[in-house]
C-alpha atoms as a PDB file:
ATOM      1  CA  MET A   1       0.000   0.000   0.000  1.00  0.00           C
ATOM      2  CA  ALA A   2       1.439   3.329  -1.036  1.00  0.00           C
ATOM      3  CA  ALA A   3       2.346   5.876   1.606  1.00  0.00           C
ATOM      4  CA  GLY A   4      -0.459   8.320   2.374  1.00  0.00           C
ATOM      5  CA  ASN A   5      -3.166   5.859   1.345  1.00  0.00           C
ATOM      6  CA  GLU A   6      -4.352   5.392   4.912  1.00  0.00           C
ATOM      7  CA  THR A   7      -7.081   7.676   6.212  1.00  0.00           C
ATOM      8  CA  GLN A   8      -6.807   8.609   9.867  1.00  0.00           C
ATOM      9  CA  VAL A   9     -10.124   8.326  11.704  1.00  0.00           C
ATOM     10  CA  HIS A  10     -10.391  10.788  14.590  1.00  0.00           C
ATOM     11  CA  VAL A  11     -12.162  10.023  17.860  1.00  0.00           C
ATOM     12  CA  TYR A  12     -15.104  12.343  17.129  1.00  0.00           C
ATOM     13  CA  GLU A  13     -15.587  10.666  13.731  1.00  0.00           C
ATOM     14  CA  GLN A  14     -15.591   7.293  15.447  1.00  0.00           C
ATOM     15  CA  VAL A  15     -18.087   8.474  18.083  1.00  0.00           C
ATOM     16  CA  ALA A  16     -20.420   9.960  15.464  1.00  0.00           C
ATOM     17  CA  THR A  17     -20.345   6.689  13.496  1.00  0.00           C
ATOM     18  CA  LEU A  18     -21.000   4.582  16.597  1.00  0.00           C
ATOM     19  CA  ILE A  19     -23.962   6.758  17.631  1.00  0.00           C
ATOM     20  CA  SER A  20     -25.399   6.493  14.119  1.00  0.00           C
ATOM     21  CA  CYS A  21     -24.937   2.712  14.163  1.00  0.00           C
ATOM     22  CA  GLY A  22     -26.651   2.465  17.540  1.00  0.00           C
ATOM     23  CA  LEU A  23     -29.630   4.527  16.365  1.00  0.00           C
ATOM     24  CA  SER A  24     -29.973   2.362  13.261  1.00  0.00           C
ATOM     25  CA  VAL A  25     -29.878  -0.830  15.308  1.00  0.00           C
ATOM     26  CA  LEU A  26     -32.643   0.514  17.556  1.00  0.00           C
ATOM     27  CA  GLY A  27     -34.635   1.842  14.597  1.00  0.00           C
ATOM     28  CA  SER A  28     -34.431  -1.425  12.674  1.00  0.00           C
ATOM     29  CA  LEU A  29     -35.441  -3.404  15.751  1.00  0.00           C
ATOM     30  CA  LEU A  30     -38.404  -1.090  16.315  1.00  0.00           C
ATOM     31  CA  ILE A  31     -39.652  -1.603  12.745  1.00  0.00           C
ATOM     32  CA  ILE A  32     -39.324  -5.377  13.117  1.00  0.00           C
ATOM     33  CA  LEU A  33     -41.043  -5.211  16.521  1.00  0.00           C
ATOM     34  CA  THR A  34     -44.058  -3.304  15.198  1.00  0.00           C
ATOM     35  CA  TYR A  35     -44.406  -5.806  12.364  1.00  0.00           C
ATOM     36  CA  ALA A  36     -44.232  -8.749  14.770  1.00  0.00           C
ATOM     37  CA  LEU A  37     -46.610  -7.289  17.374  1.00  0.00           C
ATOM     38  CA  TRP A  38     -49.625  -6.289  15.300  1.00  0.00           C
ATOM     39  CA  ALA A  39     -51.109  -8.664  12.738  1.00  0.00           C
ATOM     40  CA  ASP A  40     -53.034  -5.927  10.921  1.00  0.00           C
ATOM     41  CA  LEU A  41     -49.718  -4.272  10.034  1.00  0.00           C
ATOM     42  CA  ARG A  42     -48.437  -7.375   8.270  1.00  0.00           C
ATOM     43  CA  THR A  43     -49.260  -6.090   4.824  1.00  0.00           C
ATOM     44  CA  THR A  44     -46.913  -6.800   1.948  1.00  0.00           C
ATOM     45  CA  PRO A  45     -45.295  -3.320   1.947  1.00  0.00           C
ATOM     46  CA  ARG A  46     -44.656  -3.542   5.699  1.00  0.00           C
ATOM     47  CA  ARG A  47     -43.297  -7.068   5.263  1.00  0.00           C
ATOM     48  CA  LEU A  48     -40.845  -5.806   2.658  1.00  0.00           C
ATOM     49  CA  LEU A  49     -39.902  -2.987   5.026  1.00  0.00           C
ATOM     50  CA  ALA A  50     -39.253  -5.580   7.745  1.00  0.00           C
ATOM     51  CA  PHE A  51     -36.887  -7.496   5.429  1.00  0.00           C
ATOM     52  CA  LEU A  52     -35.112  -4.241   4.592  1.00  0.00           C
ATOM     53  CA  SER A  53     -34.791  -3.595   8.329  1.00  0.00           C
ATOM     54  CA  ILE A  54     -33.185  -7.010   8.839  1.00  0.00           C
ATOM     55  CA  ALA A  55     -30.545  -6.096   6.256  1.00  0.00           C
ATOM     56  CA  ASP A  56     -30.085  -2.648   7.848  1.00  0.00           C
ATOM     57  CA  LEU A  57     -29.789  -4.247  11.285  1.00  0.00           C
ATOM     58  CA  LEU A  58     -27.004  -6.564  10.120  1.00  0.00           C
ATOM     59  CA  SER A  59     -25.314  -3.685   8.333  1.00  0.00           C
ATOM     60  CA  ALA A  60     -25.426  -1.321  11.305  1.00  0.00           C
ATOM     61  CA  GLY A  61     -24.289  -4.076  13.680  1.00  0.00           C
ATOM     62  CA  SER A  62     -21.286  -4.996  11.531  1.00  0.00           C
ATOM     63  CA  TYR A  63     -20.336  -1.343  11.064  1.00  0.00           C
ATOM     64  CA  PHE A  64     -20.633  -0.819  14.826  1.00  0.00           C
ATOM     65  CA  TYR A  65     -18.166  -3.636  15.442  1.00  0.00           C
ATOM     66  CA  GLY A  66     -15.798  -2.280  12.797  1.00  0.00           C
ATOM     67  CA  ALA A  67     -15.984   1.271  14.156  1.00  0.00           C
ATOM     68  CA  CYS A  68     -15.317  -0.045  17.668  1.00  0.00           C
ATOM     69  CA  ARG A  69     -12.305  -2.068  16.557  1.00  0.00           C
ATOM     70  CA  MET A  70     -10.895   0.600  14.241  1.00  0.00           C
ATOM     71  CA  PHE A  71      -8.937  -1.989  12.271  1.00  0.00           C
ATOM     72  CA  ASP A  72      -5.360  -1.089  11.434  1.00  0.00           C
ATOM     73  CA  ARG A  73      -4.465  -4.375   9.757  1.00  0.00           C
ATOM     74  CA  GLU A  74      -6.068  -7.462   8.316  1.00  0.00           C
ATOM     75  CA  SER A  75      -7.339 -10.118  10.728  1.00  0.00           C
ATOM     76  CA  TRP A  76      -9.955 -12.866  10.869  1.00  0.00           C
ATOM     77  CA  ASP A  77     -12.557 -10.593  12.465  1.00  0.00           C
ATOM     78  CA  CYS A  78     -11.768  -7.878   9.931  1.00  0.00           C
ATOM     79  CA  VAL A  79     -12.612 -10.317   7.131  1.00  0.00           C
ATOM     80  CA  ALA A  80     -15.724 -11.561   8.961  1.00  0.00           C
ATOM     81  CA  GLN A  81     -16.977  -8.030   9.607  1.00  0.00           C
ATOM     82  CA  GLY A  82     -16.230  -7.033   6.029  1.00  0.00           C
ATOM     83  CA  ALA A  83     -18.144 -10.024   4.685  1.00  0.00           C
ATOM     84  CA  ILE A  84     -21.221  -9.354   6.841  1.00  0.00           C
ATOM     85  CA  SER A  85     -21.284  -5.655   5.974  1.00  0.00           C
ATOM     86  CA  THR A  86     -20.787  -6.411   2.273  1.00  0.00           C
ATOM     87  CA  PHE A  87     -23.706  -8.837   2.233  1.00  0.00           C
ATOM     88  CA  SER A  88     -26.085  -6.749   4.343  1.00  0.00           C
ATOM     89  CA  ASN A  89     -25.272  -3.406   2.746  1.00  0.00           C
ATOM     90  CA  THR A  90     -25.759  -4.762  -0.777  1.00  0.00           C
ATOM     91  CA  SER A  91     -28.939  -6.515   0.330  1.00  0.00           C
ATOM     92  CA  SER A  92     -30.222  -3.206   1.713  1.00  0.00           C
ATOM     93  CA  PHE A  93     -29.788  -1.597  -1.721  1.00  0.00           C
ATOM     94  CA  PHE A  94     -31.780  -4.370  -3.367  1.00  0.00           C
ATOM     95  CA  TRP A  95     -34.602  -4.304  -0.800  1.00  0.00           C
ATOM     96  CA  THR A  96     -34.869  -0.516  -1.048  1.00  0.00           C
ATOM     97  CA  VAL A  97     -35.339  -0.736  -4.814  1.00  0.00           C
ATOM     98  CA  ALA A  98     -37.638  -3.769  -4.416  1.00  0.00           C
ATOM     99  CA  ILE A  99     -40.042  -1.744  -2.238  1.00  0.00           C
ATOM    100  CA  ALA A 100     -40.139   1.044  -4.812  1.00  0.00           C
ATOM    101  CA  LEU A 101     -40.758  -1.478  -7.608  1.00  0.00           C
ATOM    102  CA  TYR A 102     -43.560  -3.150  -5.627  1.00  0.00           C
ATOM    103  CA  LEU A 103     -45.290   0.209  -5.042  1.00  0.00           C
ATOM    104  CA  TYR A 104     -44.899   1.101  -8.713  1.00  0.00           C
ATOM    105  CA  VAL A 105     -46.535  -2.115  -9.922  1.00  0.00           C
ATOM    106  CA  PHE A 106     -49.244  -1.953  -7.235  1.00  0.00           C
ATOM    107  CA  ILE A 107     -50.133   1.714  -7.715  1.00  0.00           C
ATOM    108  CA  VAL A 108     -49.201   2.790 -11.228  1.00  0.00           C
ATOM    109  CA  ARG A 109     -49.859  -0.518 -12.975  1.00  0.00           C
ATOM    110  CA  ALA A 110     -52.847  -1.215 -10.695  1.00  0.00           C
ATOM    111  CA  ASN A 111     -51.943  -4.889 -10.529  1.00  0.00           C
ATOM    112  CA  GLN A 112     -51.781  -6.213  -6.977  1.00  0.00           C
ATOM    113  CA  ARG A 113     -51.482  -9.830  -8.124  1.00  0.00           C
ATOM    114  CA  ALA A 114     -48.395  -9.027 -10.197  1.00  0.00           C
ATOM    115  CA  ALA A 115     -46.950  -6.942  -7.363  1.00  0.00           C
ATOM    116  CA  ASP A 116     -47.444  -9.740  -4.827  1.00  0.00           C
ATOM    117  CA  GLY A 117     -46.017 -12.224  -7.320  1.00  0.00           C
ATOM    118  CA  LEU A 118     -42.784 -10.233  -7.398  1.00  0.00           C
ATOM    119  CA  VAL A 119     -42.095 -10.841  -3.710  1.00  0.00           C
ATOM    120  CA  GLN A 120     -40.602 -14.312  -4.251  1.00  0.00           C
ATOM    121  CA  TYR A 121     -38.222 -12.843  -6.833  1.00  0.00           C
ATOM    122  CA  PHE A 122     -37.339 -10.024  -4.454  1.00  0.00           C
ATOM    123  CA  HIS A 123     -36.153 -12.653  -1.959  1.00  0.00           C
ATOM    124  CA  LEU A 124     -34.175 -14.488  -4.615  1.00  0.00           C
ATOM    125  CA  VAL A 125     -32.432 -11.339  -5.818  1.00  0.00           C
ATOM    126  CA  SER A 126     -32.139  -9.333  -2.581  1.00  0.00           C
ATOM    127  CA  TRP A 127     -30.656 -12.193  -0.574  1.00  0.00           C
ATOM    128  CA  GLY A 128     -29.198 -14.395  -3.318  1.00  0.00           C
ATOM    129  CA  VAL A 129     -27.207 -11.857  -5.341  1.00  0.00           C
ATOM    130  CA  PRO A 130     -25.484 -10.237  -2.323  1.00  0.00           C
ATOM    131  CA  LEU A 131     -24.712 -13.662  -0.864  1.00  0.00           C
ATOM    132  CA  SER A 132     -23.196 -14.861  -4.156  1.00  0.00           C
ATOM    133  CA  ILE A 133     -21.071 -11.732  -4.503  1.00  0.00           C
ATOM    134  CA  THR A 134     -19.896 -11.941  -0.892  1.00  0.00           C
ATOM    135  CA  LEU A 135     -18.990 -15.629  -1.153  1.00  0.00           C
ATOM    136  CA  ALA A 136     -17.052 -14.981  -4.365  1.00  0.00           C
ATOM    137  CA  ALA A 137     -15.173 -12.124  -2.712  1.00  0.00           C
ATOM    138  CA  LEU A 138     -14.364 -14.310   0.283  1.00  0.00           C
ATOM    139  CA  LEU A 139     -13.192 -17.269  -1.797  1.00  0.00           C
ATOM    140  CA  LEU A 140     -10.964 -15.007  -3.894  1.00  0.00           C
ATOM    141  CA  ARG A 141      -9.700 -13.261  -0.733  1.00  0.00           C
ATOM    142  CA  LYS A 142     -10.804  -9.818  -1.812  1.00  0.00           C
ATOM    143  CA  ILE A 143     -12.328  -8.784   1.525  1.00  0.00           C
ATOM    144  CA  GLY A 144      -9.979  -7.330   4.103  1.00  0.00           C
ATOM    145  CA  TYR A 145      -8.349  -4.195   5.456  1.00  0.00           C
ATOM    146  CA  ASP A 146      -9.075  -1.122   3.314  1.00  0.00           C
ATOM    147  CA  ALA A 147      -7.192   1.514   5.359  1.00  0.00           C
ATOM    148  CA  SER A 148     -10.440   3.507   5.728  1.00  0.00           C
ATOM    149  CA  GLU A 149     -10.062   4.682   2.156  1.00  0.00           C
ATOM    150  CA  VAL A 150     -13.758   4.114   1.509  1.00  0.00           C
ATOM    151  CA  SER A 151     -14.839   3.283   5.053  1.00  0.00           C
ATOM    152  CA  VAL A 152     -14.638   4.719   8.562  1.00  0.00           C
ATOM    153  CA  GLY A 153     -12.661   2.180  10.541  1.00  0.00           C
ATOM    154  CA  TRP A 154     -14.422  -0.919   9.274  1.00  0.00           C
ATOM    155  CA  CYS A 155     -13.165  -3.457   6.731  1.00  0.00           C
ATOM    156  CA  TRP A 156     -14.444  -3.927   3.214  1.00  0.00           C
ATOM    157  CA  VAL A 157     -12.468  -4.723   0.028  1.00  0.00           C
ATOM    158  CA  SER A 158      -8.760  -5.111   0.671  1.00  0.00           C
ATOM    159  CA  ILE A 159      -6.899  -2.040  -0.544  1.00  0.00           C
ATOM    160  CA  ARG A 160      -3.960  -4.315  -1.376  1.00  0.00           C
ATOM    161  CA  ALA A 161      -5.888  -6.235  -4.016  1.00  0.00           C
ATOM    162  CA  ARG A 162      -4.803  -5.228  -7.518  1.00  0.00           C
ATOM    163  CA  ASP A 163      -8.382  -5.175  -8.729  1.00  0.00           C
ATOM    164  CA  HIS A 164      -9.816  -3.595  -5.569  1.00  0.00           C
ATOM    165  CA  VAL A 165     -11.654  -0.902  -7.546  1.00  0.00           C
ATOM    166  CA  ALA A 166     -13.535  -3.513  -9.594  1.00  0.00           C
ATOM    167  CA  TRP A 167     -14.481  -5.395  -6.436  1.00  0.00           C
ATOM    168  CA  MET A 168     -15.585  -2.225  -4.680  1.00  0.00           C
ATOM    169  CA  LEU A 169     -17.878  -1.608  -7.621  1.00  0.00           C
ATOM    170  CA  LEU A 170     -19.206  -5.162  -7.630  1.00  0.00           C
ATOM    171  CA  THR A 171     -19.691  -5.419  -3.852  1.00  0.00           C
ATOM    172  CA  GLY A 172     -21.577  -2.174  -3.466  1.00  0.00           C
ATOM    173  CA  LYS A 173     -20.890   0.879  -5.557  1.00  0.00           C
ATOM    174  CA  VAL A 174     -22.544  -0.292  -8.778  1.00  0.00           C
ATOM    175  CA  TRP A 175     -25.777  -1.121  -6.933  1.00  0.00           C
ATOM    176  CA  GLU A 176     -25.604   2.089  -4.928  1.00  0.00           C
ATOM    177  CA  ILE A 177     -25.241   4.245  -8.049  1.00  0.00           C
ATOM    178  CA  LEU A 178     -28.005   2.349  -9.861  1.00  0.00           C
ATOM    179  CA  ALA A 179     -30.285   3.011  -6.881  1.00  0.00           C
ATOM    180  CA  TYR A 180     -29.546   6.746  -7.161  1.00  0.00           C
ATOM    181  CA  PHE A 181     -31.228   6.724 -10.573  1.00  0.00           C
ATOM    182  CA  THR A 182     -33.846   4.007 -10.102  1.00  0.00           C
ATOM    183  CA  LEU A 183     -35.461   5.268  -6.884  1.00  0.00           C
ATOM    184  CA  PRO A 184     -36.204   8.853  -8.012  1.00  0.00           C
ATOM    185  CA  VAL A 185     -37.675   7.645 -11.322  1.00  0.00           C
ATOM    186  CA  LEU A 186     -39.992   5.105  -9.667  1.00  0.00           C
ATOM    187  CA  TYR A 187     -41.167   7.434  -6.906  1.00  0.00           C
ATOM    188  CA  ILE A 188     -41.731  10.324  -9.320  1.00  0.00           C
ATOM    189  CA  LEU A 189     -43.920   8.050 -11.456  1.00  0.00           C
ATOM    190  CA  ILE A 190     -45.824   6.941  -8.352  1.00  0.00           C
ATOM    191  CA  LYS A 191     -46.335  10.515  -7.148  1.00  0.00           C
ATOM    192  CA  ARG A 192     -47.527  11.708 -10.539  1.00  0.00           C
ATOM    193  CA  HIS A 193     -50.027   8.872 -10.755  1.00  0.00           C
ATOM    194  CA  ILE A 194     -51.411   9.580  -7.280  1.00  0.00           C
ATOM    195  CA  GLN A 195     -51.671  13.299  -8.020  1.00  0.00           C
ATOM    196  CA  ARG A 196     -53.602  12.609 -11.234  1.00  0.00           C
ATOM    197  CA  ALA A 197     -55.915  10.236  -9.367  1.00  0.00           C
ATOM    198  CA  HIS A 198     -56.620  12.835  -6.694  1.00  0.00           C
ATOM    199  CA  ALA A 199     -57.203  15.495  -9.328  1.00  0.00           C
ATOM    200  CA  THR A 200     -59.845  13.258 -10.929  1.00  0.00           C
ATOM    201  CA  LEU A 201     -61.477  12.637  -7.569  1.00  0.00           C
ATOM    202  CA  SER A 202     -61.559  16.338  -6.740  1.00  0.00           C
ATOM    203  CA  GLU A 203     -63.366  16.975 -10.014  1.00  0.00           C
ATOM    204  CA  TYR A 204     -66.045  14.310  -9.577  1.00  0.00           C
ATOM    205  CA  ARG A 205     -66.277  14.070  -5.792  1.00  0.00           C
ATOM    206  CA  PRO A 206     -65.930  17.567  -4.276  1.00  0.00           C
ATOM    207  CA  ILE A 207     -66.941  16.334  -0.833  1.00  0.00           C
ATOM    208  CA  LEU A 208     -63.902  14.054  -0.619  1.00  0.00           C
ATOM    209  CA  ALA A 209     -61.647  16.763  -1.997  1.00  0.00           C
ATOM    210  CA  ASN A 210     -62.714  19.114   0.779  1.00  0.00           C
ATOM    211  CA  ASN A 211     -62.251  16.541   3.514  1.00  0.00           C
ATOM    212  CA  THR A 212     -59.486  17.844   5.784  1.00  0.00           C
ATOM    213  CA  THR A 213     -58.510  14.428   7.132  1.00  0.00           C
ATOM    214  CA  SER A 214     -58.292  12.891   3.643  1.00  0.00           C
ATOM    215  CA  ASN A 215     -56.158  15.768   2.401  1.00  0.00           C
ATOM    216  CA  SER A 216     -53.901  15.500   5.451  1.00  0.00           C
ATOM    217  CA  LEU A 217     -53.315  11.769   4.951  1.00  0.00           C
ATOM    218  CA  SER A 218     -52.651  12.251   1.250  1.00  0.00           C
ATOM    219  CA  SER A 219     -50.193  15.050   1.981  1.00  0.00           C
ATOM    220  CA  MET A 220     -48.261  12.915   4.475  1.00  0.00           C
ATOM    221  CA  ALA A 221     -48.115   9.958   2.079  1.00  0.00           C
ATOM    222  CA  ASP A 222     -47.015  12.302  -0.707  1.00  0.00           C
ATOM    223  CA  LEU A 223     -44.313  13.755   1.549  1.00  0.00           C
ATOM    224  CA  LYS A 224     -42.976  10.286   2.342  1.00  0.00           C
ATOM    225  CA  LEU A 225     -42.852   9.353  -1.337  1.00  0.00           C
ATOM    226  CA  THR A 226     -40.780  12.491  -1.866  1.00  0.00           C
ATOM    227  CA  LEU A 227     -38.468  11.930   1.097  1.00  0.00           C
ATOM    228  CA  ILE A 228     -37.602   8.264   0.490  1.00  0.00           C
ATOM    229  CA  PRO A 229     -35.285   8.787  -2.521  1.00  0.00           C
ATOM    230  CA  ILE A 230     -34.010  12.140  -1.204  1.00  0.00           C
ATOM    231  CA  ILE A 231     -32.987  10.686   2.160  1.00  0.00           C
ATOM    232  CA  PHE A 232     -31.427   7.615   0.542  1.00  0.00           C
ATOM    233  CA  ILE A 233     -29.312   9.715  -1.823  1.00  0.00           C
ATOM    234  CA  PHE A 234     -28.350  12.233   0.873  1.00  0.00           C
ATOM    235  CA  LEU A 235     -27.178   9.501   3.244  1.00  0.00           C
ATOM    236  CA  ARG A 236     -25.289   7.462   0.649  1.00  0.00           C
ATOM    237  CA  MET A 237     -23.768  10.181  -1.500  1.00  0.00           C
ATOM    238  CA  TRP A 238     -20.837  10.814   0.856  1.00  0.00           C
ATOM    239  CA  SER A 239     -19.432   7.305   0.443  1.00  0.00           C
ATOM    240  CA  THR A 240     -19.801   7.640  -3.333  1.00  0.00           C
ATOM    241  CA  ILE A 241     -17.976  10.974  -3.261  1.00  0.00           C
ATOM    242  CA  ARG A 242     -15.127   9.448  -1.275  1.00  0.00           C
ATOM    243  CA  PHE A 243     -14.982   6.523  -3.711  1.00  0.00           C
ATOM    244  CA  ILE A 244     -14.669   8.902  -6.669  1.00  0.00           C
ATOM    245  CA  LEU A 245     -12.041  10.953  -4.836  1.00  0.00           C
ATOM    246  CA  MET A 246     -10.105   7.756  -4.182  1.00  0.00           C
ATOM    247  CA  LEU A 247     -10.198   6.911  -7.895  1.00  0.00           C
ATOM    248  CA  VAL A 248      -8.661  10.280  -8.777  1.00  0.00           C
ATOM    249  CA  ARG A 249      -6.273  10.031  -5.800  1.00  0.00           C
ATOM    250  CA  SER A 250      -7.484  13.292  -4.315  1.00  0.00           C
ATOM    251  CA  PRO A 251      -6.433  14.020  -0.711  1.00  0.00           C
ATOM    252  CA  ALA A 252      -9.903  15.502  -0.183  1.00  0.00           C
ATOM    253  CA  ARG A 253     -11.148  11.955   0.457  1.00  0.00           C
ATOM    254  CA  GLN A 254      -9.475  12.200   3.880  1.00  0.00           C
ATOM    255  CA  SER A 255     -11.316  15.396   4.843  1.00  0.00           C
ATOM    256  CA  PRO A 256     -12.626  15.024   8.430  1.00  0.00           C
ATOM    257  CA  VAL A 257     -15.998  16.523   7.445  1.00  0.00           C
ATOM    258  CA  LEU A 258     -16.379  14.106   4.541  1.00  0.00           C
ATOM    259  CA  VAL A 259     -15.277  11.129   6.639  1.00  0.00           C
ATOM    260  CA  THR A 260     -17.784  12.059   9.358  1.00  0.00           C
ATOM    261  CA  LEU A 261     -20.639  12.423   6.858  1.00  0.00           C
ATOM    262  CA  HIS A 262     -19.638   9.093   5.330  1.00  0.00           C
ATOM    263  CA  GLY A 263     -19.651   7.384   8.724  1.00  0.00           C
ATOM    264  CA  ILE A 264     -23.106   8.721   9.574  1.00  0.00           C
ATOM    265  CA  GLY A 265     -24.602   8.317   6.105  1.00  0.00           C
ATOM    266  CA  ASN A 266     -23.594   4.694   5.623  1.00  0.00           C
ATOM    267  CA  THR A 267     -24.962   3.661   9.008  1.00  0.00           C
ATOM    268  CA  PHE A 268     -28.112   5.776   9.524  1.00  0.00           C
ATOM    269  CA  GLN A 269     -30.501   4.130   7.033  1.00  0.00           C
ATOM    270  CA  GLY A 270     -32.242   1.969   9.635  1.00  0.00           C
ATOM    271  CA  ALA A 271     -32.842   4.983  11.867  1.00  0.00           C
ATOM    272  CA  ALA A 272     -34.125   7.054   8.938  1.00  0.00           C
ATOM    273  CA  ASN A 273     -36.630   4.339   7.977  1.00  0.00           C
ATOM    274  CA  CYS A 274     -37.806   4.145  11.590  1.00  0.00           C
ATOM    275  CA  ILE A 275     -38.355   7.901  11.733  1.00  0.00           C
ATOM    276  CA  MET A 276     -40.424   7.873   8.536  1.00  0.00           C
ATOM    277  CA  PHE A 277     -42.442   4.689   8.999  1.00  0.00           C
ATOM    278  CA  VAL A 278     -42.759   4.432  12.783  1.00  0.00           C
ATOM    279  CA  LEU A 279     -42.226   7.764  14.527  1.00  0.00           C
ATOM    280  CA  PHE A 280     -43.951   9.795  11.777  1.00  0.00           C
ATOM    281  CA  THR A 281     -46.878   7.344  11.602  1.00  0.00           C
ATOM    282  CA  GLN A 282     -49.355   8.490  14.236  1.00  0.00           C
ATOM    283  CA  PRO A 283     -51.335   5.250  14.833  1.00  0.00           C
ATOM    284  CA  ILE A 284     -48.095   3.282  15.265  1.00  0.00           C
ATOM    285  CA  ARG A 285     -46.801   5.916  17.690  1.00  0.00           C
ATOM    286  CA  THR A 286     -50.038   5.543  19.648  1.00  0.00           C
ATOM    287  CA  ARG A 287     -49.757   1.766  19.723  1.00  0.00           C
ATOM    288  CA  LEU A 288     -46.133   1.879  20.844  1.00  0.00           C
ATOM    289  CA  ALA A 289     -46.958   4.367  23.585  1.00  0.00           C
ATOM    290  CA  ALA A 290     -49.732   2.066  24.798  1.00  0.00           C
ATOM    291  CA  PHE A 291     -47.455  -0.988  24.555  1.00  0.00           C
ATOM    292  CA  PHE A 292     -44.568   0.508  26.504  1.00  0.00           C
ATOM    293  CA  CYS A 293     -46.404   2.816  28.892  1.00  0.00           C
ATOM    294  CA  CYS A 294     -50.077   1.961  29.197  1.00  0.00           C
ATOM    295  CA  ARG A 295     -50.459  -1.783  28.708  1.00  0.00           C
ATOM    296  CA  ASN A 296     -53.446  -1.971  31.056  1.00  0.00           C
ATOM    297  CA  GLN A 297     -55.502   0.527  29.076  1.00  0.00           C
ATOM    298  CA  PRO A 298     -57.898  -0.920  26.461  1.00  0.00           C
ATOM    299  CA  PRO A 299     -56.914   0.060  22.912  1.00  0.00           C
ATOM    300  CA  THR A 300     -58.963   2.685  21.143  1.00  0.00           C
ATOM    301  CA  SER A 301     -60.407   2.127  17.699  1.00  0.00           C
ATOM    302  CA  GLN A 302     -57.554   4.176  16.247  1.00  0.00           C
ATOM    303  CA  GLN A 303     -54.974   2.044  18.087  1.00  0.00           C
ATOM    304  CA  ARG A 304     -56.608  -1.087  16.675  1.00  0.00           C
ATOM    305  CA  GLY A 305     -56.118   0.377  13.225  1.00  0.00           C
ATOM    306  CA  ASP A 306     -59.876   0.775  12.511  1.00  0.00           C
ATOM    307  CA  THR A 307     -59.297   3.478   9.946  1.00  0.00           C
ATOM    308  CA  ASN A 308     -61.102   3.464   6.640  1.00  0.00           C
ATOM    309  CA  THR A 309     -58.438   3.526   3.991  1.00  0.00           C
ATOM    310  CA  PRO A 310     -59.562   4.357   0.450  1.00  0.00           C
ATOM    311  CA  SER A 311     -58.702   1.707  -2.109  1.00  0.00           C
ATOM    312  CA  TYR A 312     -55.876   2.126  -4.573  1.00  0.00           C
ATOM    313  CA  SER A 313     -58.310   3.232  -7.264  1.00  0.00           C
ATOM    314  CA  ASN A 314     -58.793   6.427  -5.270  1.00  0.00           C
ATOM    315  CA  GLY A 315     -55.120   7.235  -5.664  1.00  0.00           C
ATOM    316  CA  THR A 316     -53.800   6.008  -2.328  1.00  0.00           C
ATOM    317  CA  VAL A 317     -50.746   3.983  -1.474  1.00  0.00           C
ATOM    318  CA  PRO A 318     -51.209   0.399  -0.218  1.00  0.00           C
ATOM    319  CA  GLN A 319     -52.579  -0.040   3.289  1.00  0.00           C
ATOM    320  CA  GLY A 320     -49.778  -0.369   5.806  1.00  0.00           C
ATOM    321  CA  TRP A 321     -47.489   2.063   3.985  1.00  0.00           C
ATOM    322  CA  ASP A 322     -48.900   5.566   4.235  1.00  0.00           C
ATOM    323  CA  SER A 323     -49.094   7.870   7.210  1.00  0.00           C
ATOM    324  CA  ASP A 324     -52.028   6.325   9.036  1.00  0.00           C
ATOM    325  CA  ASN A 325     -52.035   2.647   8.148  1.00  0.00           C
END
């Protein structure tokens, strides 16, 4: 490894990364918990979100271990941590795109049967492809110490491998960059379709259009459809920037600000999903409050989820995905 190719990770960068990892672990567990506790939340979109949370949980946990260890050389646990993070991080990319594709087929194509039929292929691709890539990288000894060139203390693709750039692309960066383009396109198409559906409803059913609650729910669902790709890109872009800077051998890749943003961005996805789909979902907040604080109180109709959700034909997202279901 050439001199100067090792990025020094400062204590505050390490602490920021560990806090982000911890929040993502808690957030992912909370999403999985809500799915396991309440049967009426076990819709297909929420099930896909639970699988994404499993991948994010593994990812955050492996990054937490790597950030704690702050590897300075290759070792067995460096390789193990690198393999787990490679698998889970790549799987997270696939599940994130899979959810967007499911919503597109369900909403825009108006074909729930086709959307549900995709789930088995989502499992095959989102678990199978990352596992195959990770096993190949392990067998060819490509995973190891990367000198924090495109990480923050954890291990990934060995910086000593001659073809490390190609393996960095294959084990993450290609899928990450593809997601940058795929997610905005799918969610823009979904938003446009919902907006057209609501415009039609407002023309033929003025009473519904003037309903404050209906408008509020639609606005929250619309906001989430906007935030999903924006948050994903904002969190992941810092690692991509550092990867590009590494390719051009720019010393800017070692900037403390950029390293800190990379450490937080790569590890915060589970927490971000929890904020959007648990903490910003009022009925789930109510249920959690009752579960943790007021177990002896009988649930209200809202806590039981007795809300009347318009069908997809009215321009709504699938039940279990929007702000109040």
